[in-house]
Coordinates of C-alpha atoms in Angstrom, one line a residue:
Chain A
X1 CA 81.0 39.7 -94.8
X2 CA 80.9 41.6 -92.1
X3 CA 80.8 40.8 -88.4
X4 CA 77.1 41.4 -88.1
X5 CA 76.5 39.0 -90.7
X6 CA 77.9 36.4 -88.5
X7 CA 75.6 34.1 -86.4
X8 CA 75.9 34.2 -82.7
X9 CA 77.5 31.2 -82.3
X10 CA 80.3 32.3 -84.6
X11 CA 80.6 36.1 -82.8
X12 CA 80.7 34.6 -79.5
X13 CA 84.6 33.3 -79.7
X14 CA 85.2 36.6 -81.4
X15 CA 84.0 39.1 -79.0
X16 CA 85.0 36.5 -76.2
X17 CA 88.8 37.0 -78.0
X18 CA 88.3 40.8 -77.8
X19 CA 87.3 41.3 -74.1
X20 CA 90.4 38.9 -73.2
X21 CA 92.8 41.1 -75.4
X22 CA 91.0 44.1 -73.8
X23 CA 91.2 43.0 -70.3
X24 CA 94.8 41.8 -70.6
X25 CA 95.7 45.3 -71.9
X26 CA 94.6 47.4 -68.8
X27 CA 96.0 44.4 -66.3
X28 CA 99.2 44.3 -68.2
X29 CA 99.7 48.0 -67.9
X30 CA 99.5 48.7 -71.9
X31 CA 97.3 51.4 -71.6
X32 CA 98.5 53.1 -74.7
X33 CA 97.0 50.2 -76.5
X34 CA 93.6 50.5 -74.6
X35 CA 92.2 53.4 -77.4
X36 CA 93.3 50.8 -80.0
X37 CA 90.1 48.6 -78.9
X38 CA 87.5 51.3 -80.3
X39 CA 86.7 52.3 -83.3
X40 CA 86.4 56.2 -84.6
X41 CA 83.9 57.6 -83.7
X42 CA 83.2 55.6 -80.6
X43 CA 81.7 56.1 -77.3
X44 CA 83.2 55.2 -74.0
X45 CA 81.6 55.8 -70.4
X46 CA 81.5 54.8 -67.0
X47 CA 78.7 54.9 -65.1
X48 CA 76.5 53.0 -62.8
X49 CA 73.1 50.5 -62.7
X50 CA 71.2 53.1 -60.8
X51 CA 72.4 56.2 -63.3
X52 CA 71.8 53.5 -66.5
X53 CA 68.1 53.0 -65.1
X54 CA 67.4 56.4 -64.3
X55 CA 68.6 57.9 -68.0
X56 CA 71.0 60.1 -66.1
X57 CA 73.8 60.4 -68.9
X58 CA 77.1 62.0 -67.2
X59 CA 79.7 58.9 -66.7
X60 CA 82.7 59.3 -64.2
X61 CA 84.7 58.7 -67.6
X62 CA 82.8 60.1 -70.7
X63 CA 84.8 60.1 -74.0
X64 CA 83.2 60.2 -77.5
X65 CA 86.5 59.9 -79.7
X66 CA 89.6 57.6 -79.6
X67 CA 91.3 61.0 -78.9
X68 CA 89.6 61.5 -75.7
X69 CA 90.7 58.0 -74.7
X70 CA 94.2 58.7 -75.9
X71 CA 94.3 61.9 -73.8
X72 CA 92.8 59.9 -70.4
X73 CA 96.2 57.6 -71.0
X74 CA 98.5 60.4 -71.3
X75 CA 96.7 62.5 -68.3
X76 CA 97.1 59.0 -66.2
X77 CA 101.1 58.8 -67.1
X78 CA 101.9 62.6 -67.3
X79 CA 99.5 64.4 -64.5
X80 CA 97.3 62.6 -62.5
X81 CA 98.6 61.5 -59.1
X82 CA 97.9 58.5 -57.5
X83 CA 99.1 55.2 -55.3
X84 CA 100.7 52.7 -57.7
X85 CA 97.8 50.1 -58.4
X86 CA 97.0 47.5 -60.7
X87 CA 93.6 45.8 -61.8
X88 CA 92.6 42.1 -62.3
X89 CA 89.6 41.8 -64.7
X90 CA 87.6 38.9 -64.8
X91 CA 85.6 38.9 -67.6
X92 CA 82.4 36.7 -67.9
X93 CA 81.1 35.1 -71.2
X94 CA 79.2 37.8 -73.9
X95 CA 75.8 37.3 -74.4
X96 CA 75.0 38.5 -78.2
X97 CA 72.2 40.2 -78.3
X98 CA 71.6 40.9 -82.0
X99 CA 72.3 43.9 -84.0
X100 CA 71.6 47.7 -84.0
X101 CA 72.5 50.1 -86.6
X102 CA 74.9 48.0 -88.5
X103 CA 76.5 46.9 -85.1
X104 CA 76.6 43.8 -83.0
X105 CA 75.0 44.5 -79.6
X106 CA 76.8 42.2 -76.6
X107 CA 76.5 42.3 -73.0
X108 CA 79.4 40.9 -70.4
X109 CA 79.7 40.7 -66.8
X110 CA 83.0 41.7 -65.3
X111 CA 84.7 41.8 -62.3
X112 CA 87.6 43.6 -61.3
X113 CA 90.1 43.4 -58.1
X114 CA 92.3 46.2 -57.6
X115 CA 95.7 45.5 -56.2
X116 CA 97.4 48.7 -53.9
X117 CA 100.8 48.6 -53.8
X118 CA 101.1 47.6 -50.1
X119 CA 99.1 44.6 -51.1
X120 CA 95.6 45.3 -50.4
X121 CA 93.2 43.7 -53.1
X122 CA 90.1 44.7 -52.7
X123 CA 86.8 44.0 -55.1
X124 CA 86.6 47.3 -56.9
X125 CA 84.1 47.2 -59.1
X126 CA 81.4 44.4 -60.9
X127 CA 79.3 45.1 -63.7
X128 CA 78.6 44.6 -67.1
X129 CA 79.7 46.0 -70.6
X130 CA 77.0 47.1 -72.5
X131 CA 78.8 46.9 -76.0
X132 CA 78.2 47.9 -79.6
X133 CA 80.7 45.9 -82.0
X134 CA 81.6 46.9 -85.7
X135 CA 84.3 45.8 -88.1
X136 CA 86.7 48.5 -88.1
X137 CA 89.9 47.9 -90.8
X138 CA 89.1 43.9 -90.4
X139 CA 89.1 43.5 -87.1
X140 CA 86.1 43.9 -84.3
X141 CA 86.5 47.1 -82.1
X142 CA 83.9 48.7 -80.0
X143 CA 81.6 51.6 -81.2
X144 CA 80.5 52.1 -78.2
X145 CA 81.1 50.5 -74.8
X146 CA 79.1 51.4 -71.7
X147 CA 80.6 50.1 -68.4
X148 CA 77.8 50.0 -66.0
X149 CA 78.8 49.3 -62.7
X150 CA 76.6 47.6 -60.4
X151 CA 77.2 50.2 -57.6
X152 CA 77.4 54.0 -57.6
X153 CA 80.2 53.7 -55.2
X154 CA 83.7 54.2 -55.4
X155 CA 86.6 53.6 -53.4
X156 CA 88.9 56.4 -53.2
X157 CA 89.4 57.2 -56.8
X158 CA 89.2 55.5 -60.4
X159 CA 92.2 56.2 -62.2
X160 CA 93.0 53.3 -64.5
X161 CA 90.1 52.6 -66.8
X162 CA 87.8 49.6 -66.6
Chain B
X1 CA 69.9 70.2 -25.2
X2 CA 72.5 69.8 -23.0
X3 CA 76.1 69.6 -25.4
X4 CA 79.1 67.3 -24.0
X5 CA 82.1 68.9 -23.2
X6 CA 84.6 69.4 -25.4
X7 CA 86.5 66.1 -24.8
X8 CA 89.8 67.9 -25.4
X9 CA 92.2 71.2 -25.0
X10 CA 92.9 73.0 -27.9
X11 CA 96.9 73.5 -27.8
X12 CA 97.3 76.9 -29.6
X13 CA 95.5 80.1 -29.9
X14 CA 96.3 80.6 -33.6
X15 CA 94.3 79.4 -36.2
X16 CA 97.5 78.6 -38.0
X17 CA 98.0 75.6 -36.5
X18 CA 95.6 72.3 -36.0
X19 CA 96.5 69.3 -33.9
X20 CA 96.5 66.0 -35.9
X21 CA 94.5 64.2 -33.2
X22 CA 91.2 66.3 -34.4
X23 CA 91.2 63.8 -37.4
X24 CA 91.5 60.7 -35.6
X25 CA 90.0 61.1 -32.1
X26 CA 86.7 59.2 -31.5
X27 CA 85.4 60.9 -28.4
X28 CA 86.1 64.3 -30.6
X29 CA 84.4 62.9 -33.6
X30 CA 81.3 61.6 -31.4
X31 CA 80.7 65.5 -30.0
X32 CA 81.3 66.8 -33.8
X33 CA 78.0 65.2 -34.7
X34 CA 76.3 66.6 -31.6
X35 CA 78.0 70.1 -31.6
X36 CA 78.1 70.4 -35.5
X37 CA 75.9 68.2 -37.7
X38 CA 73.1 68.0 -35.1
X39 CA 73.9 71.6 -33.9
X40 CA 73.2 75.3 -34.9
X41 CA 74.0 74.7 -38.5
X42 CA 72.2 74.1 -42.0
X43 CA 73.4 70.7 -43.5
X44 CA 73.1 70.3 -47.3
X45 CA 70.8 67.8 -47.8
X46 CA 69.4 67.3 -51.4
X47 CA 67.9 69.3 -54.1
X48 CA 64.3 71.0 -54.4
X49 CA 63.9 69.0 -57.8
X50 CA 64.5 65.8 -56.0
X51 CA 61.2 66.5 -53.9
X52 CA 59.3 68.4 -56.3
X53 CA 56.1 66.8 -55.6
X54 CA 53.8 66.2 -53.1
X55 CA 55.3 62.9 -51.7
X56 CA 58.6 62.9 -53.2
X57 CA 61.0 62.2 -50.6
X58 CA 65.1 61.3 -50.2
X59 CA 66.9 60.0 -47.7
X60 CA 70.1 61.2 -46.5
X61 CA 72.0 62.2 -43.3
X62 CA 72.8 65.2 -41.0
X63 CA 76.4 63.7 -40.2
X64 CA 75.3 60.2 -39.2
X65 CA 71.7 60.7 -38.1
X66 CA 69.4 59.5 -40.8
X67 CA 67.0 61.7 -42.0
X68 CA 64.1 62.1 -44.6
X69 CA 63.2 65.0 -46.7
X70 CA 59.6 65.2 -47.9
X71 CA 57.3 67.5 -49.9
X72 CA 53.9 68.0 -48.0
X73 CA 50.5 67.8 -49.5
X74 CA 50.8 71.3 -48.9
X75 CA 53.8 71.8 -50.8
X76 CA 56.1 72.5 -47.7
X77 CA 59.1 71.1 -47.3
X78 CA 59.3 68.5 -44.0
X79 CA 62.3 66.7 -42.6
X80 CA 62.4 64.4 -39.7
X81 CA 64.8 61.7 -38.0
X82 CA 64.1 59.1 -40.4
X83 CA 63.8 56.6 -37.0
X84 CA 60.5 54.8 -35.9
X85 CA 59.1 56.4 -32.6
X86 CA 58.7 52.9 -31.5
X87 CA 61.7 50.6 -31.4
X88 CA 63.7 52.8 -33.6
X89 CA 64.1 51.0 -36.9
X90 CA 64.4 52.8 -39.8
X91 CA 60.9 54.5 -41.5
X92 CA 62.3 54.5 -45.0
X93 CA 64.8 52.2 -46.9
X94 CA 65.1 53.5 -50.3
X95 CA 67.6 56.5 -51.3
X96 CA 64.3 58.4 -52.8
X97 CA 60.7 57.6 -53.7
X98 CA 57.4 58.9 -53.7
X99 CA 54.6 58.2 -50.7
X100 CA 51.6 58.9 -49.7
X101 CA 52.8 58.2 -45.8
X102 CA 55.2 56.4 -44.1
X103 CA 55.5 53.1 -42.7
X104 CA 58.1 51.2 -40.5
X105 CA 58.2 47.6 -42.0
X106 CA 59.0 46.4 -38.2
X107 CA 55.5 46.8 -36.6
X108 CA 53.7 48.7 -39.0
X109 CA 53.7 52.3 -37.1
X110 CA 52.6 55.0 -39.5
X111 CA 53.4 58.6 -39.9
X112 CA 52.0 61.3 -42.3
X113 CA 54.6 63.6 -44.6
X114 CA 55.4 65.7 -41.8
X115 CA 56.9 62.9 -39.6
X116 CA 53.6 62.9 -37.4
X117 CA 52.8 59.2 -35.7
X118 CA 49.6 59.0 -37.2
X119 CA 48.5 54.9 -36.9
X120 CA 49.8 52.4 -34.1
X121 CA 49.1 48.7 -35.9
X122 CA 46.7 47.0 -32.7
X123 CA 46.5 50.4 -30.9
X124 CA 43.4 48.8 -29.2
X125 CA 45.1 45.4 -29.3
X126 CA 42.9 42.2 -30.6
X127 CA 39.9 40.8 -29.1
X128 CA 39.7 43.1 -26.2
X129 CA 43.1 42.1 -25.1
X130 CA 46.7 43.4 -25.5
X131 CA 47.3 46.8 -27.2
X132 CA 48.8 50.0 -25.9
X133 CA 47.8 51.4 -22.6
X134 CA 45.0 54.2 -22.9
X135 CA 47.3 57.1 -21.8
X136 CA 49.6 56.5 -25.0
X137 CA 49.1 59.5 -26.9
X138 CA 50.7 59.2 -30.0
X139 CA 51.1 63.1 -30.6
X140 CA 53.7 62.9 -27.8
X141 CA 55.5 60.3 -30.0
X142 CA 57.1 60.9 -33.1
X143 CA 60.6 61.2 -34.6
X144 CA 62.4 64.5 -34.3
X145 CA 61.7 67.4 -36.4
X146 CA 64.2 69.2 -38.4
X147 CA 63.7 72.6 -39.9
X148 CA 64.1 73.3 -43.5
X149 CA 65.5 76.0 -45.5
X150 CA 65.8 76.3 -49.4
X151 CA 68.0 78.6 -51.8
X152 CA 68.5 78.6 -55.3
X153 CA 67.0 75.1 -55.6
X154 CA 69.2 74.0 -52.8
X155 CA 67.5 72.2 -49.6
X156 CA 69.3 72.6 -46.2
X157 CA 68.3 71.2 -42.8
X158 CA 69.0 71.5 -39.4
X159 CA 67.9 69.9 -35.7
X160 CA 68.8 72.9 -33.9
X161 CA 66.4 75.8 -33.0
X162 CA 69.2 77.9 -33.1
X163 CA 70.6 78.1 -36.4
X164 CA 69.9 81.8 -37.6
X165 CA 67.7 82.0 -41.2
X166 CA 69.8 80.7 -44.0
X167 CA 70.6 83.5 -45.8
X168 CA 71.7 85.2 -42.7
X169 CA 73.6 82.2 -41.9
X170 CA 75.4 82.5 -45.4
X171 CA 75.5 85.9 -45.5
X172 CA 75.1 88.3 -48.7
X173 CA 78.6 87.5 -50.6
X174 CA 78.3 83.7 -50.2
X175 CA 74.4 84.0 -50.9
X176 CA 75.5 86.1 -54.2
X177 CA 77.8 83.3 -55.3
X178 CA 75.4 80.7 -54.9
X179 CA 72.8 82.6 -56.8
X180 CA 75.5 83.4 -59.6
X181 CA 75.7 79.4 -60.8
X182 CA 72.4 78.5 -59.7
X183 CA 70.1 80.7 -61.9
X184 CA 67.3 78.5 -63.0
X185 CA 66.4 75.0 -62.5
X186 CA 68.6 72.2 -62.7
X187 CA 68.5 69.1 -64.4
X188 CA 70.3 66.4 -63.1
X189 CA 72.7 64.6 -65.2
X190 CA 74.3 62.0 -62.6
X191 CA 74.9 60.8 -58.7
X192 CA 77.8 59.3 -57.7
X193 CA 79.8 58.4 -54.4
X194 CA 83.2 58.1 -53.6
X195 CA 84.4 56.5 -50.5
X196 CA 87.5 58.4 -48.9
X197 CA 89.8 57.0 -46.2
X198 CA 89.7 59.9 -44.5
X199 CA 88.1 62.1 -41.7
X200 CA 85.5 64.6 -43.2
X201 CA 87.2 67.7 -42.0
X202 CA 90.4 66.7 -44.4
X203 CA 88.2 66.9 -47.2
X204 CA 86.6 70.0 -46.5
X205 CA 90.1 71.8 -45.9
X206 CA 91.1 70.4 -49.1
X207 CA 88.3 72.2 -51.2
X208 CA 88.9 75.4 -49.3
X209 CA 92.4 75.0 -49.7
X210 CA 93.1 77.3 -52.7
X211 CA 96.7 76.6 -52.5
X212 CA 97.2 73.2 -53.5
X213 CA 94.9 73.2 -56.6
X214 CA 97.6 74.0 -59.1
X215 CA 99.9 72.3 -57.4
X216 CA 98.8 68.5 -56.7
X217 CA 96.4 68.6 -59.7
X218 CA 98.6 68.9 -62.3
X219 CA 96.0 68.3 -65.0
X220 CA 95.0 72.2 -64.5
X221 CA 98.7 73.4 -65.3
X222 CA 100.0 71.0 -68.0
X223 CA 97.0 72.1 -69.7
X224 CA 97.0 75.4 -68.4
X225 CA 93.8 75.6 -67.5
X226 CA 94.7 77.4 -64.1
X227 CA 97.7 78.7 -62.3
X228 CA 98.0 80.2 -59.0
X229 CA 99.6 83.2 -61.0
X230 CA 96.2 83.5 -62.6
X231 CA 93.9 86.4 -61.3
X232 CA 91.6 85.2 -58.7
X233 CA 90.7 85.3 -55.1
X234 CA 89.0 83.9 -52.1
X235 CA 85.9 85.0 -50.0
X236 CA 85.5 83.9 -46.8
X237 CA 82.4 84.3 -44.8
X238 CA 82.4 86.3 -41.7
X239 CA 82.2 83.5 -39.1
X240 CA 84.6 81.9 -41.4
X241 CA 82.9 78.6 -42.1
X242 CA 81.6 79.3 -45.8
X243 CA 84.0 80.5 -48.6
X244 CA 84.0 80.9 -52.3
X245 CA 86.9 80.7 -54.6
X246 CA 87.4 82.4 -57.8
X247 CA 89.6 82.0 -60.8
X248 CA 89.4 84.3 -63.7
X249 CA 90.0 83.9 -67.4
X250 CA 93.5 83.3 -67.8
X251 CA 95.9 85.9 -67.7
X252 CA 98.7 86.2 -69.9
X253 CA 101.4 83.8 -68.2
X254 CA 102.7 81.9 -71.0
X255 CA 105.9 81.5 -69.8
X256 CA 104.8 79.8 -66.3
X257 CA 108.1 81.4 -65.0
X258 CA 106.4 81.5 -61.6
X259 CA 106.2 77.8 -61.8
X260 CA 109.7 76.8 -63.4
X261 CA 111.5 79.3 -60.9
X262 CA 110.3 77.2 -58.2
X263 CA 110.9 74.0 -60.0
X264 CA 107.7 73.1 -59.7
X265 CA 106.3 69.5 -60.7
X266 CA 103.1 71.2 -61.6
X267 CA 105.0 72.9 -64.7
X268 CA 105.4 70.2 -67.6
X269 CA 105.4 71.8 -71.0
X270 CA 104.6 70.2 -74.0
X271 CA 101.6 68.5 -73.3
X272 CA 98.9 68.9 -75.5
X273 CA 95.3 67.3 -75.8
X274 CA 94.4 65.0 -78.5
X275 CA 90.7 66.0 -78.2
X276 CA 91.3 69.4 -76.9
X277 CA 87.1 69.6 -77.0
X278 CA 87.2 68.5 -73.5
X279 CA 88.0 72.3 -72.5
X280 CA 85.9 74.3 -74.8
X281 CA 84.7 76.3 -72.3
X282 CA 81.8 78.8 -72.5
X283 CA 81.5 81.8 -70.4
X284 CA 77.9 81.1 -69.8
X285 CA 77.6 83.1 -66.7
X286 CA 79.3 86.1 -68.6
X287 CA 81.2 87.4 -65.9
X288 CA 84.8 85.8 -66.9
X289 CA 85.0 83.7 -63.7
X290 CA 86.1 80.3 -65.1
X291 CA 86.1 78.4 -62.0
X292 CA 84.3 79.1 -58.8
X293 CA 84.1 76.6 -55.6
X294 CA 82.1 77.5 -52.8
X295 CA 81.7 75.6 -49.4
X296 CA 78.9 76.1 -47.0
X297 CA 80.1 75.0 -43.6
X298 CA 79.9 71.9 -42.6
X299 CA 78.9 69.6 -45.4
X300 CA 78.4 71.5 -48.7
X301 CA 80.1 72.5 -51.8
X302 CA 79.1 73.8 -54.8
X303 CA 81.4 74.0 -58.0
X304 CA 81.8 75.4 -61.3
X305 CA 84.2 74.4 -63.5
X306 CA 84.0 75.9 -66.5
X307 CA 80.7 74.3 -67.6
X308 CA 81.1 71.6 -65.5
X309 CA 78.6 72.3 -62.0
X310 CA 77.9 69.7 -59.2
X311 CA 77.0 69.7 -55.9
X312 CA 79.0 67.6 -53.3
X313 CA 77.6 66.2 -50.0
X314 CA 80.3 65.5 -47.2
X315 CA 79.0 62.4 -45.6
X316 CA 81.2 61.6 -42.2
X317 CA 81.5 57.5 -41.6
X318 CA 83.1 57.4 -38.5
X319 CA 86.2 59.1 -37.5
X320 CA 88.7 57.9 -40.1
X321 CA 86.6 57.9 -43.7
X322 CA 83.7 59.5 -45.1
X323 CA 81.4 59.6 -48.4
X324 CA 81.2 62.3 -51.1
X325 CA 78.0 62.4 -52.7
X326 CA 78.6 64.0 -56.3
X327 CA 75.6 65.2 -58.1
X328 CA 76.2 66.5 -61.8
X329 CA 73.8 68.6 -63.3
X330 CA 72.9 71.3 -65.7
X331 CA 70.1 73.6 -66.7
X332 CA 66.4 72.5 -68.0
X333 CA 66.9 74.6 -71.0
X334 CA 70.7 73.9 -71.8
X335 CA 71.0 73.3 -75.6
X336 CA 72.1 69.9 -76.9
X337 CA 75.8 71.3 -77.4
X338 CA 75.6 72.7 -73.7
X339 CA 74.6 69.3 -72.6
X340 CA 77.1 67.6 -74.5
X341 CA 79.9 69.8 -73.4
X342 CA 78.9 68.8 -69.5
X343 CA 79.1 65.4 -70.3
X344 CA 82.7 65.6 -71.3
X345 CA 83.3 68.3 -68.8
X346 CA 82.5 66.0 -66.1
X347 CA 85.6 64.1 -67.0
X348 CA 87.1 67.1 -64.9
X349 CA 85.7 65.9 -61.6
X350 CA 84.1 63.0 -59.5
X351 CA 86.3 60.0 -58.5
X352 CA 88.0 59.8 -61.9
X353 CA 88.0 63.5 -62.2
X354 CA 91.2 64.7 -63.8
X355 CA 91.3 67.6 -61.7
X356 CA 89.7 66.0 -58.5
X357 CA 90.9 62.6 -58.4
X358 CA 94.0 63.5 -56.2
X359 CA 91.6 64.6 -53.8
X360 CA 90.4 61.1 -53.2
X361 CA 93.4 60.1 -52.4
X362 CA 95.8 62.9 -50.5
X363 CA 93.3 63.2 -47.7
X364 CA 94.0 59.5 -47.1
X365 CA 97.9 60.3 -47.3
X366 CA 97.6 62.9 -44.5
X367 CA 95.1 60.1 -42.0
X368 CA 97.9 57.7 -42.5
X369 CA 100.9 59.9 -42.2
X370 CA 99.6 61.1 -39.2
X371 CA 99.2 58.1 -37.7
X372 CA 101.7 58.6 -34.6
X373 CA 101.6 62.1 -34.6
X374 CA 98.4 63.2 -33.0
X375 CA 100.0 65.9 -30.9
X376 CA 102.2 67.0 -33.6
X377 CA 100.8 70.3 -35.3
X378 CA 99.7 71.1 -39.1
X379 CA 100.8 74.3 -40.4
X380 CA 98.3 76.4 -42.1
X381 CA 100.1 79.7 -42.4
X382 CA 99.7 80.7 -46.1
X383 CA 98.8 84.5 -46.3
X384 CA 99.2 84.9 -42.7
X385 CA 96.9 83.9 -39.8
X386 CA 94.0 85.7 -40.3
X387 CA 90.9 84.0 -42.0
X388 CA 89.9 87.1 -44.1
X389 CA 88.7 87.4 -47.7
X390 CA 92.0 87.9 -49.8
X391 CA 92.7 89.2 -53.5
X392 CA 94.9 86.0 -54.2
X393 CA 94.6 81.7 -54.1
X394 CA 98.1 81.8 -52.8
X395 CA 96.2 81.7 -49.4
X396 CA 95.1 79.5 -46.9
X397 CA 92.7 82.0 -45.2
X398 CA 89.9 79.9 -46.5
X399 CA 91.2 76.9 -44.2
X400 CA 91.7 78.9 -41.5
X401 CA 88.0 80.3 -41.4
X402 CA 87.1 76.6 -41.5
X403 CA 89.2 76.2 -38.0
X404 CA 87.7 79.6 -36.7
X405 CA 84.0 78.2 -37.3
X406 CA 85.0 74.8 -36.4
X407 CA 86.5 75.9 -32.9
X408 CA 83.6 78.1 -31.7
X409 CA 81.1 75.2 -32.4
X410 CA 83.1 72.8 -30.4
X411 CA 83.8 75.0 -27.4
X412 CA 87.8 75.0 -28.6

């Protein structure tokens, strides 16, 4: 039996647990674990509600392979320059919205606080994850995660993934 | 129109020194809005495709002045201040839309697509009482109108009657480099705004600064996308205000010796991409220029980084803050492969860009670093003291060009 055969009520705790693990990996600065939450192939994109609504396809981050996700982490660790900062994700309850092409469709609201090295805490992003989830090696993984931020405006820079 | 006197005295003659108060001083900032953004310059305001059909409009700013750009019934572009002639409320509230006319929500004063006041609610009063005086003439009231000019699908606006025609303003060399990128109708791929914690000029200088690119943005060098040792150069317009820098396809510099000799952070070997499709660039223009960054004084950037194309609009938001509005684009006839390539390469730029995220914070580092240094001077000496075009990117010529134009506008 695969994830898409499960009734929504059974999927809810599975998707919630995946979201919790995903958020902890990022907030605990275990970014190297982040690509592992995705199936292969996969799509990960950070966009905004306005771009999403208008059908503008470009994201501020766009990856269509786990390799591109690993490259993002490698660049953050070794190449990119930004002040030390961390996120705290608050992830809401997922809504299980049925099945698309063999994947479970879910939508989950999130809120991310950014904590800067000097102690400044800002509400950095709010939005919703539009996900397609599949069984990948016996575990639930993202085939697609479109991060739709409510605002199109980003403060200073976006380094750590949402 | 009278322009206020320059609020301070410029401390030095050379273009190679800049006082830090210029990024902090409130009076200077107010003077910039009047003398530069509302003065004899062409401000980038939108793409022609944003206002393609009659009635299509966009709202934006000339500095901090809210403006509406709209396509008239006659097919011409019109622009006017987004301020009702009655009590000064915004006339249009959305970023974009389509209208037959504009009506202020406050007291329903109405404007046509050219910004003419055509309707005053209860102009004759009610039941013979109230209303506007008989002497009130609608044609004498209205938001200030702007001039517009377009080039290669870009729309510029100016409040001043003294601004030279756009092509003369840009000069032939810069105009040619705009046309090089914008060679056919564009298709917008995305729009994002980046709020930067610094004075607007720190960003404009950063974009013009060809020296920093491969030193601050180590993604470039570690993935060997560009080095200062690569071929290229910078063109500075005669008045100094505009520039275009180019990086040619990589010459053989496989040893990265120049970087290693100087012990630079920007040289870290052995860093490969797990998915190199990101850098799968096609020379779509066919001239071997891999990277071109172009600015038009005071607020416009056109970028070609490989196949990643974007325009950036600089919007000042007080002396210590600004917004950078990004519009990523391709062309209407892009193949699916080229479309996908542009989406991937968009990772290079924007708020999360591999080669631009540092530009989001470095202006703030200067703003904070100079908090107590208003009367100290910044050093802008790479490549000499002049603001002429140079066949190297190890220069700050185009930054000095900015100060040349800035000081002329400001009376410094």
